[in-house]
Coordinates of C-alpha atoms in Angstrom, one line a residue:
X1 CA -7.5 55.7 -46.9
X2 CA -8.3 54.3 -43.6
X3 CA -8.9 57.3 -41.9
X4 CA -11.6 57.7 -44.9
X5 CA -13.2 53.8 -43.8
X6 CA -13.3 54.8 -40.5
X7 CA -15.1 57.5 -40.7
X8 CA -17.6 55.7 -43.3
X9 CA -17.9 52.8 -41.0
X10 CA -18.9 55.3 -38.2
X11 CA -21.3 56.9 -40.2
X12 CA -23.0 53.7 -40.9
X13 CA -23.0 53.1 -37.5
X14 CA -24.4 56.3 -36.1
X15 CA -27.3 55.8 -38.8
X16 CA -28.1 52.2 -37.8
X17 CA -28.4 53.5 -34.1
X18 CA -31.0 56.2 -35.1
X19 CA -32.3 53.6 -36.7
X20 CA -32.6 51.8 -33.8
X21 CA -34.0 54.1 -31.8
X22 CA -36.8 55.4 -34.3
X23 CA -38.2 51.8 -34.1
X24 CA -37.9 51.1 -30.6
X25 CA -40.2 54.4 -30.3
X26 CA -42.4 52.6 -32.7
X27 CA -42.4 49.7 -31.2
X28 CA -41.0 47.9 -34.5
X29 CA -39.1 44.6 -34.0
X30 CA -36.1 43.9 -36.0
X31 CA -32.7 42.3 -35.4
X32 CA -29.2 44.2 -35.1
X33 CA -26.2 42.0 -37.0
X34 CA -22.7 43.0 -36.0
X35 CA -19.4 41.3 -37.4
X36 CA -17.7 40.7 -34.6
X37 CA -14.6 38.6 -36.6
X38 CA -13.5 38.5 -40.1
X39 CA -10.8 36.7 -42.0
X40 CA -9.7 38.2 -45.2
X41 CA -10.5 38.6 -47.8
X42 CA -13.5 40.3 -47.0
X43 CA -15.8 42.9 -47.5
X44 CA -16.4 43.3 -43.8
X45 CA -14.8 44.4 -40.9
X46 CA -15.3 44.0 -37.7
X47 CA -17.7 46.3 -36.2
X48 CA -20.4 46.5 -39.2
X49 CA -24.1 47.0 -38.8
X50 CA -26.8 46.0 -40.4
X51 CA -30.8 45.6 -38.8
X52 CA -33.3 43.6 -40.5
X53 CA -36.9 43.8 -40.1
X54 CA -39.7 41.1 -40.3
X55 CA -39.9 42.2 -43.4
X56 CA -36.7 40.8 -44.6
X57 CA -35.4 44.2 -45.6
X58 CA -31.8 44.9 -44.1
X59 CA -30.3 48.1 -43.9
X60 CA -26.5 48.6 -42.7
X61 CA -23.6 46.4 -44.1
X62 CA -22.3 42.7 -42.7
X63 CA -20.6 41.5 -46.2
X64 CA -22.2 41.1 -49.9
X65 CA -24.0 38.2 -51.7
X66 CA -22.8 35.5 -49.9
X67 CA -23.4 36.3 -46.2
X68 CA -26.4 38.6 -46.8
X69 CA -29.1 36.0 -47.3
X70 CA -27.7 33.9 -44.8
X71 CA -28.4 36.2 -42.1
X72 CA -31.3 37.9 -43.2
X73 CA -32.7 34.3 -43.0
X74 CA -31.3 33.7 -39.5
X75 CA -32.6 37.0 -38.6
X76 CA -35.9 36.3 -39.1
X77 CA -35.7 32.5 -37.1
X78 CA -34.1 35.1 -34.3
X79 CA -37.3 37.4 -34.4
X80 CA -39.6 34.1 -34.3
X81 CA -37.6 32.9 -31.3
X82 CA -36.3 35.6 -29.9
X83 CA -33.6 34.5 -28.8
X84 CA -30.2 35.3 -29.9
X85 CA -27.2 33.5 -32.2
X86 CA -24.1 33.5 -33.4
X87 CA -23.6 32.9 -37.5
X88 CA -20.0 31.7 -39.0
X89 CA -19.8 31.6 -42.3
X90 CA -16.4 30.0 -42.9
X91 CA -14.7 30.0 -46.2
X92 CA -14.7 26.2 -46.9
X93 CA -17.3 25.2 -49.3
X94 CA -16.3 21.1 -47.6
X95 CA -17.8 22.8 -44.1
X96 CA -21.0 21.1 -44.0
X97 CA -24.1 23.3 -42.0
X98 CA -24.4 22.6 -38.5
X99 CA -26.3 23.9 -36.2
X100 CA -26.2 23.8 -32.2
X101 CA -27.4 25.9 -29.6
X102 CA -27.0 29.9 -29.7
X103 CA -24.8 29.0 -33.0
X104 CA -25.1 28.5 -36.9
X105 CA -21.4 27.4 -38.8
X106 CA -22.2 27.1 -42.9
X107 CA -19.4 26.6 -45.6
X108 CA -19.5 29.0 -48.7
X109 CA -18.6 28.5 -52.3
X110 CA -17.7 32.0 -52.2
X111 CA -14.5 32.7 -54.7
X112 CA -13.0 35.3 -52.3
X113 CA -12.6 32.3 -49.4
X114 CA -12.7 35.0 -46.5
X115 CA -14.7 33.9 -43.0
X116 CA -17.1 36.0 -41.1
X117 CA -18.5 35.8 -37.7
X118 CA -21.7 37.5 -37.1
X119 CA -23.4 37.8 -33.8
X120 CA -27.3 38.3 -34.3
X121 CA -29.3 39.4 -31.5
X122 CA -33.5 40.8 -31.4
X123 CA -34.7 43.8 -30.5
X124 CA -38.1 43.0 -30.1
X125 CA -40.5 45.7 -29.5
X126 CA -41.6 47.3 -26.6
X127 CA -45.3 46.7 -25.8
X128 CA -47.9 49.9 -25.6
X129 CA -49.8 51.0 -22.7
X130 CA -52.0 54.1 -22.4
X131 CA -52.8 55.7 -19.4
X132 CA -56.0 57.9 -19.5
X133 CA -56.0 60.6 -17.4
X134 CA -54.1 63.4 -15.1
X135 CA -54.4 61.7 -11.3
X136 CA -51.6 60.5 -9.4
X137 CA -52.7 56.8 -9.6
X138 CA -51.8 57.7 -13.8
X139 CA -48.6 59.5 -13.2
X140 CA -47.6 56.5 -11.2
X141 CA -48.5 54.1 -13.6
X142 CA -46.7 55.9 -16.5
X143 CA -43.6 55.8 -14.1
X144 CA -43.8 51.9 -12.8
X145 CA -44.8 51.1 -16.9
X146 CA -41.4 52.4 -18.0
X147 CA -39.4 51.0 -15.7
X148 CA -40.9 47.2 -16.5
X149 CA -40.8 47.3 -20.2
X150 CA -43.6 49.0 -21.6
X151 CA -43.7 52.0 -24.1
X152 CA -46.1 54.4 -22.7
X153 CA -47.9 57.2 -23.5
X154 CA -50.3 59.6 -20.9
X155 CA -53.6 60.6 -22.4
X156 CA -55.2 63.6 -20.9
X157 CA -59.4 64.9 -20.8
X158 CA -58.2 67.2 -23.8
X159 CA -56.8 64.7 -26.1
X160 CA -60.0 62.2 -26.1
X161 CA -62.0 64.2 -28.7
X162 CA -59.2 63.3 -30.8
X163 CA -57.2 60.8 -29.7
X164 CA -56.4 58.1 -32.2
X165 CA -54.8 54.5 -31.1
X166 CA -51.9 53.8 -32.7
X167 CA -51.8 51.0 -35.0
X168 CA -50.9 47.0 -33.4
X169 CA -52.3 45.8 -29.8
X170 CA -51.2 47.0 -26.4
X171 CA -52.8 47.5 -23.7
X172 CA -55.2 50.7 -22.0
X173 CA -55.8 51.7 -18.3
X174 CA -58.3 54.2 -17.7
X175 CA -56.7 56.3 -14.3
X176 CA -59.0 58.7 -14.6
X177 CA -61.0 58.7 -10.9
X178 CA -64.4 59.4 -12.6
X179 CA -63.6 62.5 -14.5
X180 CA -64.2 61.1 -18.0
X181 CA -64.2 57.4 -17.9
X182 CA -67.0 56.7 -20.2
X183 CA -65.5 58.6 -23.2
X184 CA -61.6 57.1 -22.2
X185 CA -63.2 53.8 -22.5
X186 CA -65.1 54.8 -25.7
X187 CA -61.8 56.0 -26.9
X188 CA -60.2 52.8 -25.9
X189 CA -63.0 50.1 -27.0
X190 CA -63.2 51.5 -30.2
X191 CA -59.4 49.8 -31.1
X192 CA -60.2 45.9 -30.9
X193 CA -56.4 45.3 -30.1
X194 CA -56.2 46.8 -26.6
X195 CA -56.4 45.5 -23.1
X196 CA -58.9 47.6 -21.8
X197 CA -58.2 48.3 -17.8
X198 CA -60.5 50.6 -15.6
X199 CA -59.7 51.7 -12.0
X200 CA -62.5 52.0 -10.1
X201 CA -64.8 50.6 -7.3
X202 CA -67.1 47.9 -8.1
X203 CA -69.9 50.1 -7.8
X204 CA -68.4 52.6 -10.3
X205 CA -67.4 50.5 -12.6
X206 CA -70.9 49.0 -13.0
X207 CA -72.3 52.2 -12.9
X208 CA -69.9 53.1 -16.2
X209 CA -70.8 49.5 -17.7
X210 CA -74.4 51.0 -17.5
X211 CA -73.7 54.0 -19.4
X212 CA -71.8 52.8 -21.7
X213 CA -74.3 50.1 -23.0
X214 CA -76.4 53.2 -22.9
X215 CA -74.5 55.3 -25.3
X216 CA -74.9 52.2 -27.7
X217 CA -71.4 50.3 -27.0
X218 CA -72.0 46.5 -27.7
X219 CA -71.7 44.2 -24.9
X220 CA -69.1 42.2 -26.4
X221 CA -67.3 45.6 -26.4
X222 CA -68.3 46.3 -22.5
X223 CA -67.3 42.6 -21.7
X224 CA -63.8 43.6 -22.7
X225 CA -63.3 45.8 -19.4
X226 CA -61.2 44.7 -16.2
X227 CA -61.2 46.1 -13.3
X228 CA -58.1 45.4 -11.8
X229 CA -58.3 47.4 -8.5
X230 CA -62.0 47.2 -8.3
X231 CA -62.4 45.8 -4.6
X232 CA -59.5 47.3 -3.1
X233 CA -60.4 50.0 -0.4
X234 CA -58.2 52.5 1.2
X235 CA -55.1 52.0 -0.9
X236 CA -53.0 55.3 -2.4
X237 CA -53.0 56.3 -5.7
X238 CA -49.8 54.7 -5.7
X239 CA -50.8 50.8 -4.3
X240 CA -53.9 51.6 -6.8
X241 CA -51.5 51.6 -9.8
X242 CA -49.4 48.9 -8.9
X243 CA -52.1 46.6 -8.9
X244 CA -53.5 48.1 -12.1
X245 CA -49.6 47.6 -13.5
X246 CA -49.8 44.0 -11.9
X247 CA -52.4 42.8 -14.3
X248 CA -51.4 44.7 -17.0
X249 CA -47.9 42.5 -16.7
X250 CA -49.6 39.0 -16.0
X251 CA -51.7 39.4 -19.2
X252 CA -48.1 40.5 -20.9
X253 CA -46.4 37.5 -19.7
X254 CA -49.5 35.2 -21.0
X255 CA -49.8 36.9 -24.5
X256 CA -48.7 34.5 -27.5
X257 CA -46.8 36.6 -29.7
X258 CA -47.6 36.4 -33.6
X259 CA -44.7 34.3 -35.0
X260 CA -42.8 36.5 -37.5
X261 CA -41.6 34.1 -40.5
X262 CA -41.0 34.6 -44.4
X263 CA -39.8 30.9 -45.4
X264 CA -40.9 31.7 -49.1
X265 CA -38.1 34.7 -49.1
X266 CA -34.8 32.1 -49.3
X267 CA -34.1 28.7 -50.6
X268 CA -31.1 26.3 -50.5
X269 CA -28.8 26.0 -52.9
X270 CA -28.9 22.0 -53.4
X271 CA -25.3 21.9 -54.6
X272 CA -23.5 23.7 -52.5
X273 CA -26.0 24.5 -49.4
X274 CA -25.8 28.5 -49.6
X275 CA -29.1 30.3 -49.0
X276 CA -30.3 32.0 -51.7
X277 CA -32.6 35.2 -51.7
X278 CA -35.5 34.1 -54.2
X279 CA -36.8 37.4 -55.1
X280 CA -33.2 38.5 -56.2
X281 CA -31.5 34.7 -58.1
X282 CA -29.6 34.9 -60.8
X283 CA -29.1 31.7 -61.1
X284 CA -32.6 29.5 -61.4
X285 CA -33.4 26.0 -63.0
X286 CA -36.7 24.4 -63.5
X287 CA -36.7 20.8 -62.0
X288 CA -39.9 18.3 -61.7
X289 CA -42.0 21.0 -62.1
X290 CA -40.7 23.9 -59.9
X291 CA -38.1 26.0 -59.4
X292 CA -34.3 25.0 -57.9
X293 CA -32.3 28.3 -56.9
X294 CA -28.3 28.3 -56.5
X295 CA -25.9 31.1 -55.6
X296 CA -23.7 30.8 -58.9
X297 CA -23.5 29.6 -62.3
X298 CA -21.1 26.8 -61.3
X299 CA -23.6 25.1 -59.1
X300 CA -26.5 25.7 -61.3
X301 CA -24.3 24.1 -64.2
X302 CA -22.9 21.1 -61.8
X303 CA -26.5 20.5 -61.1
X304 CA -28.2 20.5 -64.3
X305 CA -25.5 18.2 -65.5
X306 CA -26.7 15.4 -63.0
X307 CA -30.0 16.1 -61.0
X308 CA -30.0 13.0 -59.2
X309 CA -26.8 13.5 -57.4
X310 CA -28.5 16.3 -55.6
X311 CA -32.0 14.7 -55.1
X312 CA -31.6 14.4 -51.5
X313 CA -30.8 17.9 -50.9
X314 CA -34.0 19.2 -52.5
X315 CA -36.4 20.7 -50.8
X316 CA -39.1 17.8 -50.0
X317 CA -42.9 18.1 -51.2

């Protein structure tokens, strides 16, 4: 029998890791939950999986009803913050939440009593850069991109006709030494969401600027180019693509990520301080107008037989 969970649990696991690795391809963020400690009884054992996207969904195992919402909530504050933390559910419902740095302990009403640990940590995606075209000073770039962060992908002259931006921002660098900059740039203008970078000489790059408002581009569209390594002269291919890379990573480091929150996905249970997936309750009460949600018939009953002894707990209007 436990040859039979062990080769279940590894199964899980291999398919979380492929999981994994498919988004961090895409460049979707998510969160990986492992149990790292359990005290029976329990569902889970040390070692589970789980990932959760921004999305709330969570795919994997780390325990049933009464640690799931829990951390899907917590998952989602960790993809807002980015940071990691570590989530104890302990099997005392007298355990009050607290919360400090790096670490959530809550108390559950859950009949089994069992205690999890559950460490919580991002995996937050990768940003895009495109590199347009086949010259050292692009090879480079692809090379140095990788090694700082980025997911990358090379464009070459025979891919433009076609070439379709992938969907979310990122960032563009045309390295293409004048052999098609004016239709990589159309390519790359065309997707409001990149950072549009062109290597080239000042005078080129106006020269480009000037065809490009030619072929009918909007200025507001033309505006969007920088040119990085416009006034070096005599550099390699390789000093050309670090500085390209250079600004590429300043603008990185000064982008303000879109926070990534779902408060309407989970409430608190006002009796017994559980977090409760809404879209999934059992257990609802209507209360001054709107909705109350607890994990179990016990609280919702111990509530609707006094209200007011749980007023403060409520969530506040």
């Amino acid at each position: 029998m436990g040859g039979i969970t062990r080769c279940r649990s590894e199964r899980i696991a291999d398919d979380i890791l492929d999981q994994l690795r498919e988004f961090a391809a895409t460049g979707t963020p998510c969160v990986l939950a492992t149990v790292v400690r359990c005290e029976a009884p329990t569902s889970a054992r040390p070692g589970d999986k789980a990932i959760i996207t921004a999305d709330g969904r969570l795919r994997g195992w780390i325990g049933g009803s009464c640690s799931e919402p829990v951390v899907r909530r917590e998952a989602l504050r960790t993809l807002d913050e980015g940071t990691p933390r570590l989530v104890r559910i302990v099997g005392d419902s007298e355990v009050k939440q607290s919360r400090k740095s790096g670490e959530l302990t809550i108390g559950t009403t859950c009949p089994s009593g069992g205690s999890l640990d559950i460490f919580i940590e991002p995996q937050m995606a990768r940003p895009l850069l495109l590199v347009f075209g086949d010259s050292p000073a692009a090879a480079t770039l692809v090379r140095l991109a990788e090694l700082t962060g980025f997911r990358t992908r090379l464009v070459s002259q025979a891919e433009v006709p076609t070439f379709e931006t992938p969907p979310g921002g990122g960032y563009a660098v045309i390295a293409t030494m004048g052999h098609f900059d004016e239709e990589a740039l159309e390519a790359a203008l065309n997707h409001p969401d990149l950072d549009v970078s062109l290597i080239a000489s000042t005078r080129r790059a106006s020269a480009v600027r000037a065809e490009l408002l030619r072929r009918g581009l909007g200025e507001d569209a033309v505006a969007r180019i920088h040119t990085p390594a416009g006034k070096v002269r005599g550099g390699t291919q390789e000093e050309i693509a670090l500085l390209a890379l250079a600004e590429v990573v300043a603008s990185r480091h000064n982008h303000v990520a879109p926070r990534i929150t779902a408060p309407a996905m989970f409430a608190t249970d006002p009796v017994c301080g559980m977090t409760v997936d809404v879209a999934n309750a059992l257990h609802v009460t209507e209360h001054d107008g709107r909705n109350v949600y607890f994990c179990s018939a016990g609280c919702r009953a111990q509530f609707e037989r006094d209200p007011l002894a749980f007023s403060a707990s409520l969530p506040q209007t």
